[in-house]
One Martini backbone bead per residue (centre of mass of N, CA, C, O) as a GRO file, in nm:
protein
  138
    1MET     BB    1  -1.040   0.384  -5.180
    2GLN     BB    2  -0.775   0.217  -5.353
    3ILE     BB    3  -0.453   0.347  -5.416
    4MET     BB    4  -0.209   0.267  -5.668
    5ILE     BB    5   0.143   0.333  -5.703
    6VAL     BB    6   0.366   0.292  -5.979
    7ASP     BB    7   0.730   0.272  -5.963
    8GLY     BB    8   1.059   0.355  -6.079
    9GLN     BB    9   1.364   0.412  -6.023
   10GLY     BB   10   1.315   0.740  -5.895
   11GLY     BB   11   0.990   0.812  -5.870
   12GLY     BB   12   0.886   1.079  -6.020
   13ILE     BB   13   0.598   1.020  -6.109
   14GLY     BB   14   0.480   0.930  -5.839
   15LYS     BB   15   0.548   1.187  -5.687
   16ALA     BB   16   0.381   1.383  -5.861
   17VAL     BB   17   0.108   1.249  -5.813
   18ILE     BB   18   0.096   1.259  -5.503
   19GLU     BB   19   0.133   1.563  -5.462
   20THR     BB   20  -0.125   1.637  -5.625
   21ILE     BB   21  -0.331   1.485  -5.464
   22ARG     BB   22  -0.276   1.625  -5.193
   23LYS     BB   23  -0.328   1.917  -5.295
   24ARG     BB   24  -0.624   1.861  -5.440
   25LEU     BB   25  -0.758   1.604  -5.242
   26GLY     BB   26  -0.591   1.533  -5.004
   27ASP     BB   27  -0.577   1.289  -4.716
   28SER     BB   28  -0.828   1.077  -4.754
   29ILE     BB   29  -0.663   0.919  -4.959
   30PRO     BB   30  -0.544   0.611  -4.998
   31ILE     BB   31  -0.190   0.538  -5.045
   32VAL     BB   32  -0.002   0.306  -5.241
   33ALA     BB   33   0.342   0.250  -5.268
   34LEU     BB   34   0.506   0.097  -5.557
   35GLY     BB   35   0.825  -0.026  -5.599
   36THR     BB   36   1.093  -0.158  -5.786
   37ASN     BB   37   1.241   0.022  -5.570
   38ALA     BB   38   1.349   0.189  -5.292
   39LEU     BB   39   1.373   0.473  -5.412
   40ALA     BB   40   1.085   0.498  -5.519
   41THR     BB   41   0.936   0.448  -5.257
   42SER     BB   42   1.060   0.679  -5.095
   43ALA     BB   43   0.963   0.914  -5.274
   44MET     BB   44   0.656   0.849  -5.233
   45LEU     BB   45   0.646   0.875  -4.926
   46LYS     BB   46   0.749   1.172  -4.914
   47ALA     BB   47   0.490   1.271  -5.089
   48GLY     BB   48   0.232   1.099  -4.915
   49ALA     BB   49   0.217   0.817  -4.869
   50ASN     BB   50   0.094   0.577  -4.647
   51GLU     BB   51   0.226   0.340  -4.811
   52GLY     BB   52   0.502   0.096  -4.863
   53ALA     BB   53   0.658  -0.100  -5.130
   54THR     BB   54   0.886  -0.358  -5.257
   55GLY     BB   55   0.841  -0.531  -5.541
   56GLU     BB   56   0.697  -0.807  -5.669
   57ASN     BB   57   0.520  -0.912  -5.432
   58ALA     BB   58   0.375  -0.649  -5.371
   59ILE     BB   59   0.231  -0.633  -5.646
   60LEU     BB   60   0.092  -0.912  -5.642
   61VAL     BB   61  -0.077  -0.848  -5.381
   62CYS     BB   62  -0.203  -0.550  -5.446
   63ALA     BB   63  -0.339  -0.534  -5.729
   64PRO     BB   64  -0.613  -0.695  -5.668
   65LYS     BB   65  -0.699  -0.465  -5.433
   66ALA     BB   66  -0.732  -0.241  -5.617
   67ASP     BB   67  -0.910   0.031  -5.767
   68VAL     BB   68  -0.645   0.202  -5.841
   69ILE     BB   69  -0.399   0.242  -6.105
   70ILE     BB   70  -0.086   0.422  -6.114
   71GLY     BB   71   0.107   0.505  -6.416
   72SER     BB   72   0.294   0.423  -6.643
   73ILE     BB   73   0.276   0.235  -6.927
   74ALA     BB   74   0.520   0.049  -6.831
   75ILE     BB   75   0.354  -0.128  -6.608
   76ILE     BB   76   0.247  -0.323  -6.869
   77CYS     BB   77   0.559  -0.386  -6.937
   78ALA     BB   78   0.768  -0.614  -6.988
   79ASN     BB   79   1.087  -0.520  -6.889
   80SER     BB   80   1.076  -0.252  -6.792
   81MET     BB   81   1.275  -0.031  -6.652
   82LEU     BB   82   1.540  -0.190  -6.715
   83GLY     BB   83   1.389  -0.462  -6.581
   84GLU     BB   84   1.230  -0.400  -6.311
   85LEU     BB   85   0.976  -0.492  -6.466
   86THR     BB   86   0.823  -0.769  -6.453
   87PRO     BB   87   0.615  -0.990  -6.594
   88ALA     BB   88   0.450  -1.035  -6.331
   89MET     BB   89   0.383  -0.743  -6.277
   90ALA     BB   90   0.241  -0.674  -6.544
   91ARG     BB   91   0.022  -0.890  -6.511
   92ALA     BB   92  -0.102  -0.803  -6.242
   93ILE     BB   93  -0.191  -0.525  -6.344
   94ALA     BB   94  -0.350  -0.605  -6.602
   95GLU     BB   95  -0.546  -0.818  -6.431
   96SER     BB   96  -0.659  -0.617  -6.271
   97PRO     BB   97  -0.972  -0.471  -6.179
   98ALA     BB   98  -0.859  -0.211  -6.189
   99ARG     BB   99  -0.827   0.105  -6.253
  100LYS     BB  100  -0.634   0.249  -6.516
  101LEU     BB  101  -0.386   0.516  -6.495
  102LEU     BB  102  -0.208   0.597  -6.781
  103ILE     BB  103   0.097   0.730  -6.860
  104PRO     BB  104   0.236   0.826  -7.184
  105LEU     BB  105   0.529   0.748  -7.054
  106SER     BB  106   0.808   0.613  -7.243
  107ARG     BB  107   1.097   0.411  -7.333
  108GLN     BB  108   0.943   0.251  -7.498
  109ASN     BB  109   0.833   0.104  -7.809
  110ILE     BB  110   0.571   0.318  -7.778
  111SER     BB  111   0.262   0.402  -7.950
  112VAL     BB  112  -0.015   0.613  -7.893
  113MET     BB  113  -0.287   0.675  -8.039
  114GLY     BB  114  -0.392   1.017  -7.983
  115VAL     BB  115  -0.141   1.108  -7.838
  116THR     BB  116  -0.008   1.376  -7.687
  117GLY     BB  117   0.284   1.562  -7.621
  118LYS     BB  118   0.296   1.601  -7.294
  119PRO     BB  119   0.361   1.707  -7.007
  120LEU     BB  120   0.347   1.567  -6.704
  121PRO     BB  121   0.158   1.775  -6.555
  122HIS     BB  122  -0.080   1.727  -6.754
  123TYR     BB  123  -0.124   1.427  -6.691
  124VAL     BB  124  -0.175   1.467  -6.391
  125GLU     BB  125  -0.432   1.632  -6.429
  126ASP     BB  126  -0.588   1.403  -6.563
  127VAL     BB  127  -0.581   1.217  -6.320
  128ILE     BB  128  -0.730   1.404  -6.124
  129GLN     BB  129  -0.994   1.422  -6.279
  130VAL     BB  130  -1.066   1.121  -6.258
  131LEU     BB  131  -1.051   1.097  -5.950
  132LYS     BB  132  -1.275   1.295  -5.890
  133GLU     BB  133  -1.495   1.133  -6.031
  134LEU     BB  134  -1.458   0.872  -5.860
  135THR     BB  135  -1.490   1.004  -5.566
  136GLU     BB  136  -1.777   1.135  -5.611
  137GLY     BB  137  -1.914   0.838  -5.632
  138ASP     BB  138  -1.873   0.753  -5.310
   0.00000   0.00000   0.00000
């Protein structure tokens, strides 16, 4: 199973997800960290990602190959993250056949009905629960 984690700006959400995956699910799951900038990619690599790349082309190439894509809901919103996430990146992620685990934290003007305002660690635990279910099926 190929897991791709996308983050931008400081990479804090991606870093939190990767650290929790490594702590709870171990090192056997390959993780590709894709940052919209080098700082985000670096933070995710330091958190335990196996590989990392930065920028639009990396996301365009990797998104169709991923089995699971994890990130904030902003990763499917064109021009989000102060414009770091391009329309092409958002489209590549949205059109990928991968299962998307989107954390509903966003500075975009988006409200997802039914979502309760939980702190990031609680959403990361939700991601881990779904990943456990997906990896147990392998």
